[in-house]
PDB file of C-alpha atoms and ligand atoms in Angstrom:
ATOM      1  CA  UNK A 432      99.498 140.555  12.035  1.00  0.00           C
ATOM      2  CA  UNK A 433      96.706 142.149   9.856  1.00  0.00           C
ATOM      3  CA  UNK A 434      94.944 139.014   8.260  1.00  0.00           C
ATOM      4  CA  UNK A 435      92.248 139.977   5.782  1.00  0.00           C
ATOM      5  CA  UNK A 436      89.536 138.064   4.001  1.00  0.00           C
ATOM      6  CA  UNK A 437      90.090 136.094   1.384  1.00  0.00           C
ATOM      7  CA  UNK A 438      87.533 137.208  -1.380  1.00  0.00           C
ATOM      8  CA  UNK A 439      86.007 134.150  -2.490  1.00  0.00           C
ATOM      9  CA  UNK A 440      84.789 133.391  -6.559  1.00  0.00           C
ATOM     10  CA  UNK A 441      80.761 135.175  -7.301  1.00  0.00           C
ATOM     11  CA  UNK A 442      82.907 138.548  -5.993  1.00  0.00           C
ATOM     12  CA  UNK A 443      83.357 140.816  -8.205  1.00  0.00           C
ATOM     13  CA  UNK A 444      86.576 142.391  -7.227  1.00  0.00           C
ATOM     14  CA  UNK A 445      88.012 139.247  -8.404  1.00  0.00           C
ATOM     15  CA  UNK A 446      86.832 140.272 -12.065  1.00  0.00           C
ATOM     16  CA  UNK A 447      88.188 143.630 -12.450  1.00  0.00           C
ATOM     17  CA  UNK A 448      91.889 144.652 -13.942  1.00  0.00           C
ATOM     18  CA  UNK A 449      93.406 146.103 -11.013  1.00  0.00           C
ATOM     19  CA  UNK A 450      95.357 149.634 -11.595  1.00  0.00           C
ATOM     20  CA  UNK A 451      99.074 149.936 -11.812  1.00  0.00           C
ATOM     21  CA  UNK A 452     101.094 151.026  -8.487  1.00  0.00           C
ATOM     22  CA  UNK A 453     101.927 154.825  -8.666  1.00  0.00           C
ATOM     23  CA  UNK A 454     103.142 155.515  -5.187  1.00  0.00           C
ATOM     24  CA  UNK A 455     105.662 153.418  -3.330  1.00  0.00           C
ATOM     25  CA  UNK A 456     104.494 154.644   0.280  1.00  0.00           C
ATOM     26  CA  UNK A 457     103.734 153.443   3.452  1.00  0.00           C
ATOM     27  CA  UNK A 458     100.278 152.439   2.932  1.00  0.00           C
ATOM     28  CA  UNK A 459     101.836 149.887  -0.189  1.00  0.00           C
ATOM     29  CA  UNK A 460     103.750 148.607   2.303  1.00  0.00           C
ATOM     30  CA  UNK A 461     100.882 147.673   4.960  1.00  0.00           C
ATOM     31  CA  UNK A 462      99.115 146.322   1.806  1.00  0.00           C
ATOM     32  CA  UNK A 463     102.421 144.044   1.057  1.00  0.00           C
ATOM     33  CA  UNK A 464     102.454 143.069   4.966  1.00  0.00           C
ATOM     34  CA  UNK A 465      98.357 142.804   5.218  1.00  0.00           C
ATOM     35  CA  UNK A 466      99.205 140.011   1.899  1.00  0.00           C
ATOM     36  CA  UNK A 467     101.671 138.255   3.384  1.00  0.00           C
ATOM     37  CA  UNK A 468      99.670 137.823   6.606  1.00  0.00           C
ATOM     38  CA  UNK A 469      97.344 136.629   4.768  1.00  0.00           C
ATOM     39  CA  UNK A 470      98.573 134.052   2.470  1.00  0.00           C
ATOM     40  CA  UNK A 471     101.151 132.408   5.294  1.00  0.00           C
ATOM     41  CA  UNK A 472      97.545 132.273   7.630  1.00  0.00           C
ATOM     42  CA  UNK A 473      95.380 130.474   4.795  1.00  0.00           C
ATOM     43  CA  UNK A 474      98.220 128.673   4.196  1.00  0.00           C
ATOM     44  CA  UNK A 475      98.458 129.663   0.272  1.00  0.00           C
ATOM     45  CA  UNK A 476     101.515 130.037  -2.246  1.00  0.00           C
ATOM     46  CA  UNK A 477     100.315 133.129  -3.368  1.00  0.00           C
ATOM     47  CA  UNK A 478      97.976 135.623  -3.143  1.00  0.00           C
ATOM     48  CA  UNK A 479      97.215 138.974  -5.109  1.00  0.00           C
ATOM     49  CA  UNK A 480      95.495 142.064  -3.708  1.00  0.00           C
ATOM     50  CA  UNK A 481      91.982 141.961  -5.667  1.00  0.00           C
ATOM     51  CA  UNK A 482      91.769 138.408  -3.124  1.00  0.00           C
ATOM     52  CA  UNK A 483      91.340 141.293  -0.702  1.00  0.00           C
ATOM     53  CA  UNK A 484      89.527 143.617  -2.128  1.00  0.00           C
ATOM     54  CA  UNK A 485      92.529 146.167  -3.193  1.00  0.00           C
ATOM     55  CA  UNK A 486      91.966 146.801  -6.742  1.00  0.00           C
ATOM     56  CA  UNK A 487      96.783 147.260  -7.114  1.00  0.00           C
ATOM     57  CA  UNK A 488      98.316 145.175  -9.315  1.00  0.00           C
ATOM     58  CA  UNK A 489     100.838 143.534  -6.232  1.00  0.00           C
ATOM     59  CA  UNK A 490     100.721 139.867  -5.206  1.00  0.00           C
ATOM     60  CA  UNK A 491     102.869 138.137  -2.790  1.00  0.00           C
ATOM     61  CA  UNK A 492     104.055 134.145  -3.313  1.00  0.00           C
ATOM     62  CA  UNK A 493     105.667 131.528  -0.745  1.00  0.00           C
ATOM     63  CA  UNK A 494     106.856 128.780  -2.432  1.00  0.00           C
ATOM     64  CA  UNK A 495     109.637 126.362  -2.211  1.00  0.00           C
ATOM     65  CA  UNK A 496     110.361 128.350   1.272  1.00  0.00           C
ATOM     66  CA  UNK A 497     111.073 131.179  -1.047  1.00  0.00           C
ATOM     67  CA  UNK A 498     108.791 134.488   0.596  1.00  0.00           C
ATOM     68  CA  UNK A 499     108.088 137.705  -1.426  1.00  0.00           C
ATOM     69  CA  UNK A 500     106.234 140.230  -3.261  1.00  0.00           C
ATOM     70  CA  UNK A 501     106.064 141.841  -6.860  1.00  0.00           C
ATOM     71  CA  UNK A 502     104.423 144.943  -8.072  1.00  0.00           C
ATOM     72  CA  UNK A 503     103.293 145.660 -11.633  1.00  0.00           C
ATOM     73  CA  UNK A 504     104.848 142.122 -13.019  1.00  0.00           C
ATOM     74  CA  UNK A 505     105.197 141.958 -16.343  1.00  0.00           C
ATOM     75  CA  UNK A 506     105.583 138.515 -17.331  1.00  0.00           C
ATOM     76  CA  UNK A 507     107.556 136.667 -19.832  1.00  0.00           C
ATOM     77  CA  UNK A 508     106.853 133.039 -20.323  1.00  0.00           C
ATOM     78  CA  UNK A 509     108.403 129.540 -22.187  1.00  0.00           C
ATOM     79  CA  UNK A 510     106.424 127.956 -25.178  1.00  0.00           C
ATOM     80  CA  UNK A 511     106.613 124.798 -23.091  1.00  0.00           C
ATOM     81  CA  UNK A 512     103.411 123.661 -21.340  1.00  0.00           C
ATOM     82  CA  UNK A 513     102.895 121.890 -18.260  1.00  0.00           C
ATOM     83  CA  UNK A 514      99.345 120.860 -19.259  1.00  0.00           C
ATOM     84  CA  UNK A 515      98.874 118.451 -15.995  1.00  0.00           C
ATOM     85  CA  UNK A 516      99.789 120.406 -13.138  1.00  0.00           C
ATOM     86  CA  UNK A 517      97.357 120.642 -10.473  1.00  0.00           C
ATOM     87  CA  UNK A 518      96.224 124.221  -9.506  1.00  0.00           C
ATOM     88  CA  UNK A 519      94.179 125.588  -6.358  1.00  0.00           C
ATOM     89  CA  UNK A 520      93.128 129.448  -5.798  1.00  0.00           C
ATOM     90  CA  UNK A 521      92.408 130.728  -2.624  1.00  0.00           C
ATOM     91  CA  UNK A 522      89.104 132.138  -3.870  1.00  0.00           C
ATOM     92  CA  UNK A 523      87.927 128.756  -4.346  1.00  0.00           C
ATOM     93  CA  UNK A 524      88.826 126.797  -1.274  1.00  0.00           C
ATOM     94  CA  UNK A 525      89.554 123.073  -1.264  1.00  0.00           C
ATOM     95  CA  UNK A 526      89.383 122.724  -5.276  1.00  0.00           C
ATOM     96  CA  UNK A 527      92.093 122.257  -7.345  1.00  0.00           C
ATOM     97  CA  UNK A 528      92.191 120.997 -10.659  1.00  0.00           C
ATOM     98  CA  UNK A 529      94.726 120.540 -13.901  1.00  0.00           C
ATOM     99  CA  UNK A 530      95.640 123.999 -15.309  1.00  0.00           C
ATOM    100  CA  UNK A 531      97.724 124.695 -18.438  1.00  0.00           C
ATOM    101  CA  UNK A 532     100.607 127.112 -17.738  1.00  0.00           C
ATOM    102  CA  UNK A 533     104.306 127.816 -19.010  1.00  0.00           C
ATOM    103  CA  UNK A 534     106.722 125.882 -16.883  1.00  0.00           C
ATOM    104  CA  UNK A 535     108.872 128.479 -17.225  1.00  0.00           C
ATOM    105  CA  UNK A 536     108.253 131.991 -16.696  1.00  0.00           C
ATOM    106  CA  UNK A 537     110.233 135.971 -16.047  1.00  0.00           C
ATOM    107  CA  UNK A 538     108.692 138.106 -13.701  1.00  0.00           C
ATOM    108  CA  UNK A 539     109.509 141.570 -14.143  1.00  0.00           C
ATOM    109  CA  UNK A 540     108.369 144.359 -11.802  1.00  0.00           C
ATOM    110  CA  UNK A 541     109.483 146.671  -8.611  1.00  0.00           C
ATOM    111  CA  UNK A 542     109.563 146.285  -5.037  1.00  0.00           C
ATOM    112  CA  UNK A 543     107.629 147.979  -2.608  1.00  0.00           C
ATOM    113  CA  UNK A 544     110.641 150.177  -2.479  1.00  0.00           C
ATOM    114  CA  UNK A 545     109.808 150.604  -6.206  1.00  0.00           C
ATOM    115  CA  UNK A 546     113.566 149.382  -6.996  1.00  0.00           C
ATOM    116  CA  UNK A 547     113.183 146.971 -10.376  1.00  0.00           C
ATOM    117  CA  UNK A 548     113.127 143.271  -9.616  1.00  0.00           C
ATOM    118  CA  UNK A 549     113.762 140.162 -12.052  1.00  0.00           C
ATOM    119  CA  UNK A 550     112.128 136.923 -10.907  1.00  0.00           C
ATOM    120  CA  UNK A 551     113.136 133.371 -12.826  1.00  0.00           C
ATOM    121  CA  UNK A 552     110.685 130.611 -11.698  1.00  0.00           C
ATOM    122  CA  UNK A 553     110.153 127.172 -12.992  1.00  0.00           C
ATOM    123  CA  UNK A 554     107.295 124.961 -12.132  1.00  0.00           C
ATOM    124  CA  UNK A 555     105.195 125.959  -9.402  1.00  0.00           C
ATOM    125  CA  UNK A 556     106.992 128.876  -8.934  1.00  0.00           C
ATOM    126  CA  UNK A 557     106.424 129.815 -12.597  1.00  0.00           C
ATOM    127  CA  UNK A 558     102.787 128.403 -12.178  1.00  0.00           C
ATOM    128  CA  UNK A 559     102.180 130.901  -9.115  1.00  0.00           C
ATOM    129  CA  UNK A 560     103.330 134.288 -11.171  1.00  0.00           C
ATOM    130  CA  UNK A 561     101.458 133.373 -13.780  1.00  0.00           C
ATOM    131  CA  UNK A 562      98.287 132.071 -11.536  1.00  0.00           C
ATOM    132  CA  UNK A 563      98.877 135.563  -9.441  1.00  0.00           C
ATOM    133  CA  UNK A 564      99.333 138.249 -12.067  1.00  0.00           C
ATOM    134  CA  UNK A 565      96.410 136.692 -14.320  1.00  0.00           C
ATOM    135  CA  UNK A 566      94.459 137.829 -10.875  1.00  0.00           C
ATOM    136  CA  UNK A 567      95.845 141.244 -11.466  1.00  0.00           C
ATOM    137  CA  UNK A 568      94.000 140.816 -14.856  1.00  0.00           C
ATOM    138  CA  UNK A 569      90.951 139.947 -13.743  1.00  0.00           C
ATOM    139  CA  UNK A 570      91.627 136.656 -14.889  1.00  0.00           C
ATOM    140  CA  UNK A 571      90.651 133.354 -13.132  1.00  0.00           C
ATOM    141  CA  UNK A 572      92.581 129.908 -13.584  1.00  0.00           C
ATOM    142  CA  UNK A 573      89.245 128.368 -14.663  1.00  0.00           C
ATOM    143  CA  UNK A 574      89.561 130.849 -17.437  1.00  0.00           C
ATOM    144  CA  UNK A 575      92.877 128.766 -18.329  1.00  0.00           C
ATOM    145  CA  UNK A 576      91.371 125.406 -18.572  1.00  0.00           C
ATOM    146  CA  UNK A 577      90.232 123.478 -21.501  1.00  0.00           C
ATOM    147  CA  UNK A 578      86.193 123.607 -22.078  1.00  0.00           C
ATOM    148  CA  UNK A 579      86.033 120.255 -20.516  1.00  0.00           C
ATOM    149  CA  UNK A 580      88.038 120.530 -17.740  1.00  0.00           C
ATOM    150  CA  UNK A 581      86.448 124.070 -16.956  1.00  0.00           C
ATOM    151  CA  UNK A 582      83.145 122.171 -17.202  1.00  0.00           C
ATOM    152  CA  UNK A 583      84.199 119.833 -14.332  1.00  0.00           C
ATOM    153  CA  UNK A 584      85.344 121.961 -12.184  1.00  0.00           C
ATOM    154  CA  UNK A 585      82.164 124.801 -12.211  1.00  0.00           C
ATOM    155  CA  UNK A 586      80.319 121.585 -11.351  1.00  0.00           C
ATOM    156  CA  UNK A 587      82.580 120.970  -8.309  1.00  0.00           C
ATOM    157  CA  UNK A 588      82.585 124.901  -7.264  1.00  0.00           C
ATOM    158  CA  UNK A 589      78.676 125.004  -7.598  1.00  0.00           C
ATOM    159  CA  UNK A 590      78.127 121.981  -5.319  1.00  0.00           C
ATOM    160  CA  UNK A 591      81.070 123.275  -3.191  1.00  0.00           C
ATOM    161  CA  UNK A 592      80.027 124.469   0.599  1.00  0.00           C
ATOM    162  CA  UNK A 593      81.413 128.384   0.312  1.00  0.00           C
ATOM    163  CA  UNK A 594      80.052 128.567  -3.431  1.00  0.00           C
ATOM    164  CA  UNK A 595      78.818 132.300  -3.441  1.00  0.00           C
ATOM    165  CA  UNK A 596      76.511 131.330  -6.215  1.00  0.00           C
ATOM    166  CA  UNK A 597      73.893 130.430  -4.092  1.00  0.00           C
ATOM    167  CA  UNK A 598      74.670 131.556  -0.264  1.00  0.00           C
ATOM    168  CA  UNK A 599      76.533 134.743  -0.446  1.00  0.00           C
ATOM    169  CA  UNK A 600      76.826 135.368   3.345  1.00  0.00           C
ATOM    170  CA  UNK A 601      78.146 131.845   4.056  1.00  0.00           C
ATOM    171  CA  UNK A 602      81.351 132.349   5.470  1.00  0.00           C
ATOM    172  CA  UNK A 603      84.945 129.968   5.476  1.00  0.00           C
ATOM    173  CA  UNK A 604      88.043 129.821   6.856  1.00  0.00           C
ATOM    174  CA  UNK A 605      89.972 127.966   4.341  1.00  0.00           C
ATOM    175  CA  UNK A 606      92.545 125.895   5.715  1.00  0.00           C
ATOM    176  CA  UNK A 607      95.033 122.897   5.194  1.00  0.00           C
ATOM    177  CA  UNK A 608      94.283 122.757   1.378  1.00  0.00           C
ATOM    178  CA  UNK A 609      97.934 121.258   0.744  1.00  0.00           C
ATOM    179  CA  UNK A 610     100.175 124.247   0.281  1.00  0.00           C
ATOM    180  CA  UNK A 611      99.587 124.521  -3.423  1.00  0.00           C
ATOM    181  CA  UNK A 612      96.526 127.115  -3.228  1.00  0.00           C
ATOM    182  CA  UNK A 613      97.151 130.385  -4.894  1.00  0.00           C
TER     183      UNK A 613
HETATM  184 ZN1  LIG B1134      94.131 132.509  -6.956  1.00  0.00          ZN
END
């Protein structure tokens, strides 16, 4: 087991576009296993590299019992919304609020043998692809919000007890946060 820290929201790793995967080599796969160790610990349903502090577009996802990895997705996505859908993020432990995303959604990328994969995921499994490679982008879900729901949650992340904003050494073990956090 290698479990890492989760990088929490006020870092900013968690704001920069992380680079393409060139080389398919051991140390990509430590970085697959270091993610998975990771996100099965937290518990979480996904988790992307930057939430470390590796800058690689690869994130890993557990959801409906279904475990694995993708490296430089490429997304497709449905016109139809799930506008209701609760959302949590590892990087902001305990919250989770209503997030617009696709319902369905095409993940195309490589494995960490760098052989081409094709991921089909509805619902939360579409929701975590999206949720993980928009954290390849440097993109946050409370980016994805509506300005009034993004205004209720930056309230609830200030006042929250990890909030980096004020108290950037306080540190948390997130746990228990229902299975849905990405
Ligand atoms: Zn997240």
């Amino acid at each position: 087991m290698s479990i890492q820290s989760i990088r929490l929201f006020g870092d900013p790793v968690l704001r920069t576009p992380a680079a393409p995967v060139v080389d398919f080599d051991k140390e990509l796969r430590k970085l697959v296993k270091d993610l998975t160790d990771t996100m099965m610990d937290a518990p979480g349903a996904g988790l992307a590299a930057p939430q470390i502090g590796v800058g690689l577009r690869v994130f890993t996802y557990y959801v409906d019992d279904q475990l694995g990895h993708l490296i430089n997705p490429d997304l497709d996505l449905s016109a139809d919304l799930d506008e209701e859908g609760e959302e949590g993020c590892l990087s902001f432990p305990g919250l989770s609020f209503p997030t617009p995303r696709a319902i369905r959604a095409v993940a195309k990328g490589f494995n960490m043998h760098g052989e081409p994969v094709v991921l089909e995921g509805t619902d939360l499994m579409a929701r975590c692809f999206q949720h993980e490679t928009d954290h390849l982008d440097g993109i946050l879900f409370i980016d994805r919000m509506d300005a009034k729901q993004r205004k209720l949650a930056m309230k609830a992340i200030r006042e929250a007890e990890w909030s980096g904003l004020s108290a950037p050494t306080v540190k948390f073990s997130p746990h228990a946060t229902g299975g849905r956090a990405l």
